[in-house]
């Protein structure tokens, strides 16, 4: 996701035109942290923020 989409999709209220951006709504833990308590919340905290620090080997967002 480019900076414009990330900034606009993750603000409230979101400005995320589907013709321009794909804006994830939720994230799930994958890989080594899948199934651990709090892992999905960790992914949402890391990934669904502007200037995301989303570990793609641990989190899948859609």
Coordinates of C-alpha atoms in Angstrom, one line a residue:
X1 CA 0.0 0.0 0.0
X2 CA 1.5 3.4 -0.9
X3 CA 1.8 6.2 1.6
X4 CA -1.3 8.1 0.4
X5 CA -3.5 5.0 0.7
X6 CA -2.0 4.0 4.1
X7 CA -2.4 7.5 5.5
X8 CA -6.0 7.9 4.3
X9 CA -7.3 4.4 4.8
X10 CA -6.1 4.2 8.4
X11 CA -7.5 7.5 9.6
X12 CA -10.9 8.0 11.1
X13 CA -13.2 8.3 9.3
X14 CA -11.3 6.5 6.5
X15 CA -11.0 7.9 3.0
X16 CA -10.2 4.8 1.0
X17 CA -11.6 4.8 -2.5
X18 CA -11.8 1.2 -3.7
X19 CA -10.8 2.3 -7.2
X20 CA -7.4 3.6 -5.8
X21 CA -6.6 1.6 -2.7
X22 CA -7.1 -1.7 -1.1
X23 CA -7.5 -1.0 2.6
X24 CA -7.1 -3.9 5.0
X25 CA -9.8 -4.2 7.8
X26 CA -8.3 -7.0 9.9
X27 CA -5.2 -9.0 10.4
X28 CA -4.5 -12.5 11.5
X29 CA -1.3 -14.1 12.9
X30 CA 0.5 -16.6 10.6
X31 CA 3.7 -18.6 10.8
X32 CA 5.4 -19.1 14.1
X33 CA 3.0 -16.9 16.1
X34 CA -0.3 -18.3 14.8
X35 CA -2.5 -19.6 17.5
X36 CA -0.7 -17.8 20.3
X37 CA -2.8 -15.8 22.7
X38 CA -2.8 -12.2 21.7
X39 CA -1.1 -12.8 18.3
X40 CA -4.0 -11.5 16.2
X41 CA -4.2 -8.3 18.3
X42 CA -0.4 -7.9 17.9
X43 CA -0.8 -8.1 14.2
X44 CA -3.6 -5.5 14.1
X45 CA -1.6 -3.2 16.4
X46 CA 1.5 -3.4 14.2
X47 CA -0.2 -3.5 10.8
X48 CA -3.3 -1.3 10.9
X49 CA -1.5 1.9 11.7
X50 CA 0.0 4.6 9.6
X51 CA 3.7 4.0 9.0
X52 CA 3.0 0.3 9.5
X53 CA 5.6 -2.0 11.0
X54 CA 3.8 -5.1 9.8
X55 CA 5.9 -8.3 9.8
X56 CA 4.8 -10.1 6.7
X57 CA 6.2 -13.4 7.9
X58 CA 4.0 -13.2 11.0
X59 CA 0.8 -11.3 9.9
X60 CA -1.7 -11.5 7.0
X61 CA -4.0 -8.5 6.6
X62 CA -7.1 -8.3 4.4

